[in-house]
Coordinates of C-alpha atoms in Angstrom, one line a residue:
Chain A
M1 CA 116.5 111.8 198.1
E2 CA 120.2 111.8 197.5
K3 CA 122.5 111.7 200.4
D4 CA 124.1 114.8 201.8
N5 CA 127.6 114.7 200.4
R6 CA 129.3 116.8 203.0
D7 CA 131.5 114.0 204.1
G8 CA 130.3 114.2 207.6
N9 CA 131.5 117.7 208.2
T10 CA 129.1 120.0 209.9
I11 CA 129.0 123.4 208.5
S12 CA 125.8 125.1 209.0
R13 CA 124.3 128.3 207.7
R14 CA 123.6 129.0 211.4
E15 CA 127.3 128.9 212.0
L16 CA 127.8 131.2 209.1
L17 CA 125.3 133.5 210.5
T18 CA 126.3 133.4 214.1
G19 CA 129.9 132.4 213.9
A20 CA 131.8 130.0 216.0
G21 CA 135.4 131.1 215.2
K22 CA 136.6 128.0 213.5
L23 CA 137.8 126.5 210.3
T24 CA 135.3 124.2 208.7
A25 CA 135.1 122.4 205.4
V26 CA 131.9 122.0 203.4
G27 CA 131.9 120.1 200.1
G28 CA 135.7 120.6 199.9
I29 CA 135.5 124.4 200.3
A30 CA 137.4 125.7 203.3
L31 CA 135.6 128.5 205.2
V32 CA 137.2 130.5 207.9
T33 CA 134.8 131.9 210.3
G34 CA 135.9 134.3 213.0
G35 CA 132.8 135.3 214.8
S36 CA 129.4 136.5 213.6
L37 CA 129.6 136.7 209.8
G38 CA 133.3 136.7 210.4
L39 CA 134.1 135.1 207.0
L40 CA 132.5 138.0 205.3
A41 CA 134.8 140.6 206.7
G42 CA 137.4 139.2 204.4
C43 CA 135.2 139.0 201.3
G44 CA 136.8 140.7 198.4
N45 CA 140.2 140.8 200.1
S46 CA 141.0 137.1 199.9
G47 CA 142.6 137.2 196.5
T48 CA 141.0 133.9 195.4
G49 CA 140.2 133.4 191.8
T50 CA 136.5 133.3 192.3
T51 CA 136.2 136.3 194.6
A52 CA 135.9 139.6 192.9
S53 CA 139.0 141.6 193.7
N54 CA 138.6 144.9 195.6
Q55 CA 141.2 147.3 194.2
G56 CA 140.5 150.7 195.7
G57 CA 137.1 149.6 197.0
T58 CA 138.2 148.2 200.4
L59 CA 135.5 148.4 203.1
P60 CA 134.8 150.0 205.4
Y61 CA 135.3 153.5 204.1
P62 CA 136.5 156.0 206.8
Y63 CA 133.7 157.1 209.0
E64 CA 133.4 160.4 210.9
K65 CA 130.7 160.7 213.5
L66 CA 127.8 162.9 212.5
T67 CA 126.7 165.8 214.8
S68 CA 123.1 166.8 215.5
A69 CA 123.5 169.5 212.9
D70 CA 124.8 167.0 210.4
I71 CA 121.9 164.7 211.1
K72 CA 119.4 167.5 210.6
K73 CA 121.0 168.3 207.3
M74 CA 121.1 164.6 206.3
S75 CA 117.4 164.3 207.2
E76 CA 116.5 167.2 205.0
T77 CA 118.5 165.7 202.2
A78 CA 116.9 162.3 202.6
H79 CA 113.4 163.8 202.6
E80 CA 114.1 166.0 199.6
N81 CA 115.8 163.2 197.7
W82 CA 112.8 160.9 198.0
F83 CA 111.2 163.1 195.4
K84 CA 114.2 162.7 193.2
G85 CA 114.7 158.9 193.4
F86 CA 112.4 157.4 195.9
C87 CA 113.1 155.6 199.2
A88 CA 116.3 153.6 198.8
Y89 CA 118.1 156.4 197.0
A90 CA 116.8 158.9 199.5
T91 CA 118.2 157.0 202.5
L92 CA 121.5 156.1 200.9
S93 CA 122.1 159.5 199.4
G94 CA 121.1 161.2 202.6
I95 CA 123.8 159.4 204.5
V96 CA 126.4 159.4 201.8
S97 CA 126.1 163.0 200.8
I98 CA 126.9 164.2 204.3
L99 CA 129.9 161.9 204.4
Q100 CA 131.0 163.2 201.1
E101 CA 131.1 166.6 202.7
K102 CA 132.7 165.6 205.9
V103 CA 135.0 162.8 204.7
G104 CA 135.3 163.2 201.0
A105 CA 136.8 160.3 199.0
P106 CA 136.0 157.4 198.7
Y107 CA 132.4 158.4 199.3
T108 CA 132.6 161.0 196.5
T109 CA 133.3 158.2 194.0
F110 CA 130.4 155.9 195.1
P111 CA 127.5 156.0 192.5
V112 CA 124.7 156.4 195.0
E113 CA 122.0 156.2 192.3
V114 CA 123.0 152.5 191.9
I115 CA 120.5 151.6 194.6
T116 CA 117.5 153.4 193.1
Y117 CA 116.0 150.1 191.8
A118 CA 115.2 149.1 195.4
H119 CA 112.3 151.5 195.7
G120 CA 108.8 150.2 196.4
G121 CA 110.0 147.0 197.9
T122 CA 112.4 146.5 194.9
A123 CA 111.1 147.7 191.5
G124 CA 107.7 148.1 193.0
W125 CA 107.2 144.5 194.0
G126 CA 106.4 145.3 197.7
G127 CA 109.3 143.3 199.2
T128 CA 111.8 144.7 201.7
C129 CA 111.3 148.4 202.2
G130 CA 113.7 150.4 200.1
T131 CA 114.8 152.6 203.0
L132 CA 116.3 149.4 204.6
I133 CA 118.1 148.4 201.4
G134 CA 119.6 151.9 201.2
A135 CA 120.4 151.8 204.9
G136 CA 122.2 148.5 204.7
L137 CA 124.3 149.7 201.8
A138 CA 125.3 152.9 203.7
A139 CA 126.0 151.0 206.9
S140 CA 128.1 148.5 205.0
L141 CA 130.1 151.2 203.3
A142 CA 130.8 153.0 206.6
A143 CA 131.2 150.0 208.9
G144 CA 132.0 147.1 206.6
P145 CA 129.8 144.1 205.7
K146 CA 129.9 142.5 209.1
A147 CA 129.1 145.4 211.4
G148 CA 127.0 146.9 208.6
E149 CA 124.7 143.9 208.6
Q150 CA 124.5 143.9 212.4
I151 CA 123.6 147.6 212.4
L152 CA 120.9 147.0 209.7
N153 CA 119.5 144.1 211.7
E154 CA 118.9 146.4 214.6
V155 CA 117.5 149.1 212.3
M156 CA 115.0 146.5 210.9
K157 CA 113.8 145.5 214.3
W158 CA 113.4 149.2 215.3
Y159 CA 111.6 149.8 211.9
S160 CA 109.2 147.0 212.5
E161 CA 108.3 148.0 216.0
T162 CA 108.2 151.8 215.9
A163 CA 105.4 154.2 215.1
L164 CA 106.7 156.0 212.0
P165 CA 107.3 158.5 210.6
I166 CA 108.9 160.6 213.3
Y167 CA 110.7 163.2 211.3
K168 CA 108.9 166.5 210.8
P169 CA 110.5 168.5 208.0
D170 CA 110.6 172.3 208.0
Q171 CA 109.4 172.1 204.4
P172 CA 106.8 169.4 204.1
K173 CA 105.4 168.6 200.7
A174 CA 102.1 167.6 202.3
Q175 CA 100.5 167.5 205.8
I176 CA 100.1 164.1 207.4
N177 CA 98.3 163.2 210.6
V178 CA 99.2 159.7 211.7
T179 CA 102.0 157.3 212.5
S180 CA 101.8 153.6 212.2
I181 CA 103.7 150.5 213.3
S182 CA 104.5 148.3 210.3
N183 CA 105.1 145.0 212.2
S184 CA 107.1 144.1 209.1
P185 CA 110.1 145.2 207.1
L186 CA 108.1 144.8 203.9
C187 CA 107.1 147.8 201.9
H188 CA 103.7 146.3 201.0
L189 CA 102.7 146.0 204.6
S190 CA 104.4 149.1 205.9
V191 CA 102.9 151.5 203.4
N192 CA 99.5 150.0 203.2
R193 CA 99.1 149.9 207.0
W194 CA 100.0 153.6 207.1
M195 CA 97.7 154.5 204.2
A196 CA 94.8 152.7 205.8
K197 CA 95.3 154.6 209.0
E198 CA 95.8 157.9 207.3
G199 CA 92.9 157.3 205.0
V200 CA 94.8 158.0 201.8
G201 CA 95.8 156.0 198.7
F202 CA 99.1 155.1 197.1
L203 CA 100.5 157.9 195.0
S204 CA 98.8 160.5 197.1
A205 CA 100.8 163.5 198.2
Q206 CA 100.4 162.3 201.7
Q207 CA 101.9 158.8 201.0
M208 CA 104.8 160.3 199.2
E209 CA 105.4 162.7 202.1
R210 CA 105.2 159.8 204.6
C211 CA 107.8 157.7 202.7
G212 CA 110.1 160.8 202.4
R213 CA 109.9 161.3 206.1
L214 CA 110.5 157.6 206.7
S215 CA 113.6 157.8 204.6
A216 CA 114.9 160.5 206.9
D217 CA 114.0 158.4 210.0
V218 CA 115.8 155.3 208.7
A219 CA 118.8 157.3 207.8
T220 CA 118.9 158.9 211.2
K221 CA 118.5 155.5 213.1
T222 CA 121.3 154.1 211.0
V223 CA 123.6 157.0 211.7
E224 CA 122.8 156.8 215.4
L225 CA 124.1 153.2 215.3
L226 CA 127.1 154.1 213.1
N227 CA 128.0 156.8 215.6
N228 CA 127.8 154.2 218.4
N229 CA 129.9 151.8 216.4
A230 CA 132.5 154.5 215.9
D231 CA 132.7 154.9 219.6
S232 CA 132.9 151.1 220.1
R233 CA 129.5 151.4 221.9
F234 CA 127.4 149.5 219.3
A235 CA 126.2 146.1 220.5
A236 CA 124.4 143.6 218.2
V237 CA 121.7 142.5 220.6
T238 CA 119.0 141.2 218.1
K239 CA 119.4 137.7 216.8
S240 CA 118.9 137.5 213.0
P241 CA 115.4 136.1 212.4
A242 CA 116.9 133.4 210.2
A243 CA 118.8 132.2 213.2
A244 CA 116.0 132.8 215.7
N245 CA 113.3 131.1 213.7
G246 CA 115.2 128.5 211.7
T247 CA 114.3 130.1 208.4
P248 CA 114.6 133.5 206.9
S249 CA 111.4 135.2 208.2
Q250 CA 109.8 137.9 210.2
N251 CA 109.5 137.2 213.9
N252 CA 105.7 137.5 213.9
C253 CA 104.8 134.4 212.0
T254 CA 101.1 134.6 212.9
D255 CA 100.8 138.0 211.2
C256 CA 100.7 136.2 207.9
H257 CA 100.0 132.6 208.8
G258 CA 97.3 133.2 211.5
A259 CA 97.1 130.4 214.0
N260 CA 98.3 127.9 211.4
V261 CA 102.0 128.5 211.4
P262 CA 103.8 125.9 209.4
K263 CA 106.3 123.7 211.2
V264 CA 109.8 124.6 210.1
P265 CA 110.8 121.7 207.9
T266 CA 113.7 119.8 209.3
P267 CA 114.1 116.5 207.5
G268 CA 117.2 115.8 205.4
G269 CA 119.8 116.2 208.1
G270 CA 118.8 119.7 209.1
E271 CA 117.7 118.8 212.6
S272 CA 121.1 119.2 214.2
L273 CA 121.7 122.4 212.4
I274 CA 118.5 124.2 213.3
Q275 CA 118.6 124.8 217.0
S276 CA 118.6 127.7 219.4
H277 CA 122.0 129.0 220.4
Chain L
M1 CA 92.4 164.8 207.5
E2 CA 94.3 167.7 206.2
K3 CA 94.0 168.8 202.7
D4 CA 96.4 167.8 200.0
N5 CA 98.7 170.8 199.6
R6 CA 99.8 170.2 196.1
D7 CA 98.1 173.3 194.8
G8 CA 96.1 171.4 192.3
N9 CA 99.1 170.1 190.4
T10 CA 98.9 166.5 189.5
I11 CA 102.2 164.8 190.0
S12 CA 101.8 161.1 190.7
R13 CA 104.1 158.4 191.7
R14 CA 102.5 156.5 188.8
E15 CA 103.9 159.2 186.6
L16 CA 107.2 158.9 188.3
L17 CA 107.1 155.2 187.7
T18 CA 105.8 155.2 184.2
G19 CA 106.9 158.6 183.0
A20 CA 105.1 161.0 180.8
G21 CA 107.9 163.2 179.7
K22 CA 106.9 166.5 181.3
L23 CA 107.8 169.1 183.8
T24 CA 105.6 169.0 186.9
A25 CA 105.7 170.6 190.3
V26 CA 104.8 168.9 193.5
G27 CA 104.8 170.9 196.7
G28 CA 107.0 173.5 195.1
I29 CA 109.6 171.0 194.0
A30 CA 110.2 170.8 190.2
L31 CA 110.6 167.4 188.8
V32 CA 111.7 166.7 185.2
T33 CA 110.5 163.4 183.9
G34 CA 111.6 162.2 180.6
G35 CA 110.1 158.8 180.2
S36 CA 109.9 155.8 182.5
L37 CA 111.9 156.7 185.6
G38 CA 113.4 159.3 183.4
L39 CA 114.2 161.6 186.3
L40 CA 116.4 158.9 187.8
A41 CA 118.7 158.8 184.9
G42 CA 120.0 162.2 186.1
C43 CA 120.3 161.3 189.8
G44 CA 123.6 162.2 191.1
N45 CA 124.5 164.3 188.1
S46 CA 122.2 167.2 188.8
G47 CA 124.6 169.1 190.9
T48 CA 121.9 170.2 193.3
G49 CA 122.8 170.8 196.9
T50 CA 120.7 168.0 198.2
T51 CA 121.7 165.3 195.6
A52 CA 124.9 163.4 196.4
S53 CA 127.5 164.3 193.8
N54 CA 129.0 161.6 191.6
Q55 CA 132.6 162.3 191.1
G56 CA 134.1 159.3 189.3
G57 CA 131.1 157.2 190.0
T58 CA 129.0 158.0 186.9
L59 CA 126.6 155.3 185.8
P60 CA 126.4 153.2 183.7
Y61 CA 129.8 151.7 183.9
P62 CA 131.0 150.5 180.4
Y63 CA 129.5 147.1 179.6
E64 CA 131.0 144.4 177.3
K65 CA 128.7 141.6 176.3
L66 CA 129.4 138.3 177.9
T67 CA 130.0 135.2 175.8
S68 CA 128.7 131.7 176.6
A69 CA 132.1 130.9 178.0
D70 CA 132.0 134.0 180.2
I71 CA 128.6 133.1 181.5
K72 CA 129.8 129.6 182.4
K73 CA 132.6 131.1 184.3
M74 CA 130.4 133.6 185.9
S75 CA 127.9 130.9 187.0
E76 CA 130.8 128.9 188.6
T77 CA 131.9 132.0 190.5
A78 CA 128.4 132.9 191.6
H79 CA 127.8 129.3 192.9
E80 CA 131.2 129.2 194.6
N81 CA 130.7 132.6 196.1
W82 CA 127.5 131.7 197.8
F83 CA 129.6 129.7 200.2
K84 CA 131.7 132.8 200.9
G85 CA 129.1 135.5 201.3
F86 CA 125.6 134.1 200.5
C87 CA 123.1 135.0 197.8
A88 CA 123.3 138.8 197.2
Y89 CA 127.1 138.7 197.3
A90 CA 127.2 135.6 195.1
T91 CA 125.0 137.1 192.3
L92 CA 126.7 140.6 192.4
S93 CA 130.2 139.3 192.6
G94 CA 129.5 136.7 189.9
I95 CA 128.6 139.4 187.4
V96 CA 131.1 142.0 188.6
S97 CA 134.1 139.7 188.7
I98 CA 133.8 138.7 185.1
L99 CA 133.4 142.4 184.1
Q100 CA 136.4 143.2 186.2
E101 CA 138.3 140.8 184.0
K102 CA 136.8 141.9 180.7
V103 CA 136.4 145.6 181.3
G104 CA 138.6 146.4 184.3
A105 CA 138.0 149.8 185.9
P106 CA 135.6 151.1 187.3
Y107 CA 134.3 147.6 188.1
T108 CA 137.7 146.9 189.9
T109 CA 137.1 149.7 192.3
F110 CA 133.5 148.7 193.3
P111 CA 133.4 147.1 196.7
V112 CA 131.2 144.1 195.9
E113 CA 131.0 142.9 199.4
V114 CA 128.9 146.0 200.2
I115 CA 125.8 144.0 199.3
T116 CA 126.4 141.0 201.6
Y117 CA 123.8 142.3 204.1
A118 CA 121.0 141.5 201.7
H119 CA 121.3 137.7 202.1
G120 CA 118.3 135.7 203.5
G121 CA 115.8 138.4 202.4
T122 CA 118.0 141.1 204.0
A123 CA 119.8 140.2 207.2
G124 CA 117.8 137.0 207.4
W125 CA 114.4 138.7 207.6
G126 CA 112.9 136.7 204.6
G127 CA 112.1 139.8 202.4
T128 CA 113.2 140.3 198.8
C129 CA 115.5 137.4 197.7
G130 CA 119.1 138.5 198.0
T131 CA 119.9 137.3 194.5
L132 CA 117.5 139.9 193.2
I133 CA 119.1 142.7 195.3
G134 CA 122.5 141.7 194.0
A135 CA 121.2 141.5 190.4
G136 CA 119.6 144.9 190.6
L137 CA 122.8 146.5 191.8
A138 CA 124.8 144.7 189.0
A139 CA 122.3 145.7 186.4
S140 CA 122.3 149.3 187.6
L141 CA 126.0 149.5 187.5
A142 CA 126.2 148.1 183.9
A143 CA 123.1 149.7 182.4
G144 CA 122.4 152.7 184.7
P145 CA 119.5 153.1 187.2
K146 CA 116.7 153.4 184.6
A147 CA 117.5 150.4 182.4
G148 CA 118.9 148.5 185.4
E149 CA 115.5 148.7 187.2
Q150 CA 113.7 147.7 184.0
I151 CA 116.0 144.7 183.6
L152 CA 115.5 143.8 187.2
N153 CA 111.7 144.0 186.9
E154 CA 111.9 141.4 184.1
V155 CA 114.2 139.2 186.1
M156 CA 111.8 139.4 189.1
K157 CA 108.9 138.3 186.9
W158 CA 111.0 135.4 185.5
Y159 CA 112.2 134.5 189.0
S160 CA 108.7 134.3 190.3
E161 CA 107.3 132.2 187.5
T162 CA 110.2 129.8 186.7
A163 CA 111.0 126.4 188.1
L164 CA 114.4 127.0 189.7
P165 CA 117.3 126.2 190.1
I166 CA 118.3 125.5 186.5
Y167 CA 122.1 125.6 186.8
K168 CA 123.9 122.4 187.3
P169 CA 127.5 123.0 188.5
D170 CA 130.3 120.7 187.6
Q171 CA 131.3 120.7 191.2
P172 CA 128.2 120.6 193.3
K173 CA 128.4 120.8 197.1
A174 CA 125.4 118.6 197.5
Q175 CA 123.0 116.6 195.3
I176 CA 119.5 118.0 194.9
N177 CA 116.5 116.6 193.2
V178 CA 113.7 119.1 192.6
T179 CA 113.0 122.5 191.2
S180 CA 110.2 124.8 192.4
I181 CA 108.3 127.9 191.3
S182 CA 108.4 130.5 194.0
N183 CA 105.4 132.6 192.9
S184 CA 107.1 135.4 194.8
P185 CA 110.3 137.4 194.9
L186 CA 110.5 136.9 198.7
C187 CA 113.2 134.7 200.2
H188 CA 110.9 133.3 202.8
L189 CA 108.4 131.9 200.3
S190 CA 111.0 131.0 197.7
V191 CA 113.3 129.0 199.9
N192 CA 110.5 127.4 202.0
R193 CA 108.6 126.2 199.0
W194 CA 111.7 124.6 197.6
M195 CA 112.6 123.0 200.9
A196 CA 109.1 121.6 201.4
K197 CA 109.3 120.0 197.9
E198 CA 112.8 118.7 198.4
G199 CA 112.0 117.5 201.9
V200 CA 115.0 119.2 203.6
G201 CA 115.4 121.9 206.2
F202 CA 117.0 125.3 206.2
L203 CA 120.7 125.1 206.8
S204 CA 120.9 121.7 205.1
A205 CA 123.6 121.1 202.5
Q206 CA 120.9 120.8 199.9
Q207 CA 119.3 124.2 200.7
M208 CA 122.7 125.9 200.5
E209 CA 123.4 124.2 197.2
R210 CA 120.0 125.2 195.9
C211 CA 120.6 128.8 196.8
G212 CA 124.1 128.7 195.3
R213 CA 122.6 127.5 192.0
L214 CA 119.9 130.1 192.2
S215 CA 122.5 132.8 192.5
A216 CA 124.0 131.5 189.2
D217 CA 120.6 131.4 187.6
V218 CA 119.7 135.0 188.5
A219 CA 123.1 136.2 187.4
T220 CA 122.7 134.4 184.1
K221 CA 119.2 135.8 183.5
T222 CA 120.4 139.3 184.3
V223 CA 123.4 139.1 182.0
E224 CA 121.1 137.8 179.2
L225 CA 119.1 141.0 179.5
L226 CA 122.2 143.1 179.9
N227 CA 123.5 141.6 176.6
N228 CA 120.2 142.3 174.9
N229 CA 120.3 145.9 176.3
A230 CA 123.8 146.3 174.8
D231 CA 122.4 145.3 171.4
S232 CA 119.5 147.7 171.9
R233 CA 117.3 144.6 171.9
F234 CA 116.0 144.8 175.4
A235 CA 112.4 145.7 175.8
A236 CA 110.8 146.5 179.1
V237 CA 107.5 144.5 178.6
T238 CA 106.4 143.9 182.2
K239 CA 104.6 146.7 184.1
S240 CA 105.9 147.4 187.6
P241 CA 103.5 145.7 190.0
A242 CA 103.2 149.1 191.8
A243 CA 101.8 150.5 188.7
A244 CA 99.8 147.5 187.7
N245 CA 98.1 147.0 191.1
G246 CA 98.0 150.5 192.5
T247 CA 100.3 149.6 195.4
P248 CA 103.8 148.0 195.8
S249 CA 102.9 144.3 195.7
Q250 CA 103.3 141.0 194.1
N251 CA 100.8 140.3 191.3
N252 CA 99.2 137.2 192.9
C253 CA 97.3 139.0 195.7
T254 CA 95.3 135.9 196.6
D255 CA 98.5 133.9 197.4
C256 CA 98.7 135.7 200.7
H257 CA 95.2 137.2 201.1
G258 CA 93.1 134.3 199.9
A259 CA 89.8 135.3 198.4
N260 CA 89.6 138.3 200.7
V261 CA 91.9 140.7 198.8
P262 CA 91.7 144.1 200.4
K263 CA 90.5 146.9 198.2
V264 CA 93.3 149.2 197.2
P265 CA 92.6 152.3 199.4
T266 CA 91.9 155.4 197.3
P267 CA 90.5 158.1 199.5
G268 CA 92.4 161.3 200.0
G269 CA 92.7 162.4 196.4
G270 CA 94.4 159.2 195.1
E271 CA 91.6 158.1 192.9
S272 CA 92.7 160.0 189.9
L273 CA 96.2 158.9 190.3
I274 CA 95.6 155.2 190.7
Q275 CA 94.4 154.0 187.3
S276 CA 95.5 151.7 184.6
H277 CA 97.5 153.1 181.8

């Protein structure tokens, strides 16, 4: 194995994730961190040759708190839009369309259908639930990449632990009976656990209705946190699983691995970097 | 269980995914499908009250084929940008920054850092690899949501089956020795399989270098297909796993489930909808 060539400097992805407010060098590249994901707040604004410039696309976009009436309308849009572009599009367009009405530009120039590909756990591969991909994009537009990710992290914890769907549309496309806890942010687990409990299959009217309601739920939770953030009342209380577990992961390792959870690999100089904080 | 209220109409998510070029009604909502994901090509342009409008954000953005020199520069940017904003940002900004140079607007007004949250399988939760989330967004910008998703689906198959990373930067941040096949689009599996083979831990300089190179690889594969698409030589040959397997999923069910692969649930009216095509 070749030697780590970092010249003895100790930048860690942990530090990138959790932030320590310091200037560090890794492989000759200077990184300025100013708190949790602090370096990212400046992405696109740094003017370096290798960073895409951000002319007219500076984040965050202006945010205006949504009222209960706004959230009801947003939920209706998200539910309806599932049937037009599936889950990621439904969640993103639900949030953005109400902000287009209340705030206008630059939300009106953002091509919301750009996220459609993330449906079904991204192009139907069963990975991260598309509602979460749409929510992360909406939160990043409205709160910037740093707070947007913190908000999404809280939404993902809530998503994994909460019996869903909660939303009951005035105009359902199908009647459904049950809620379920996904114990995972993955589409494959989330939708199959719900379908098994409801006793229906994929592509059924019930499954589509459930995912439409879920899109409204995730949009609503995201806006709740965006509203808190606008009032300076949002607190990032959940540690990123990558930081908590020493590898990108869910927190319930045994759910997939059973009792035989692999030890997190730490050879190669990683020991000092993978530790609780 | 309540009865499916679709009034005997047979709209299926399969049909939404694969398209049949017909007008169908589901729960009173008219959907126009015009081919694979055909309904999505019109998302944002339909002018309905519940669809977010798309003033100035019409997809696709103009695309100009990238040369070998462009791709080399893009790869350098993607690799470098991993260290500024991680995987999803690296892949998206790699592709978009070269198009900002070659095409200009509207790429110059797109806030590329909006995708940063998708790193580490989305906020560090180990789900869909962030490079794929960034690639899907770039492909959707440059080819529209329908072709963009088809391109991403091919990229995801390639990603899951190919020994990566391939890219060898002129200015590596660390030396790495091995490549690995992820057999999955999930960050958790992809990065942990590579780390186990390389014998390093998460947060090591080697892991960060590997993910930086992977960002360049995914950007390059995506652009290869975008170039083909620009020449009308792109063919969507891979069936979406959601269509192939009857549920959003990877194709290698036994990789997680072992020999005990659950039967795809089909009660509740789904039988006629879940079938090979």
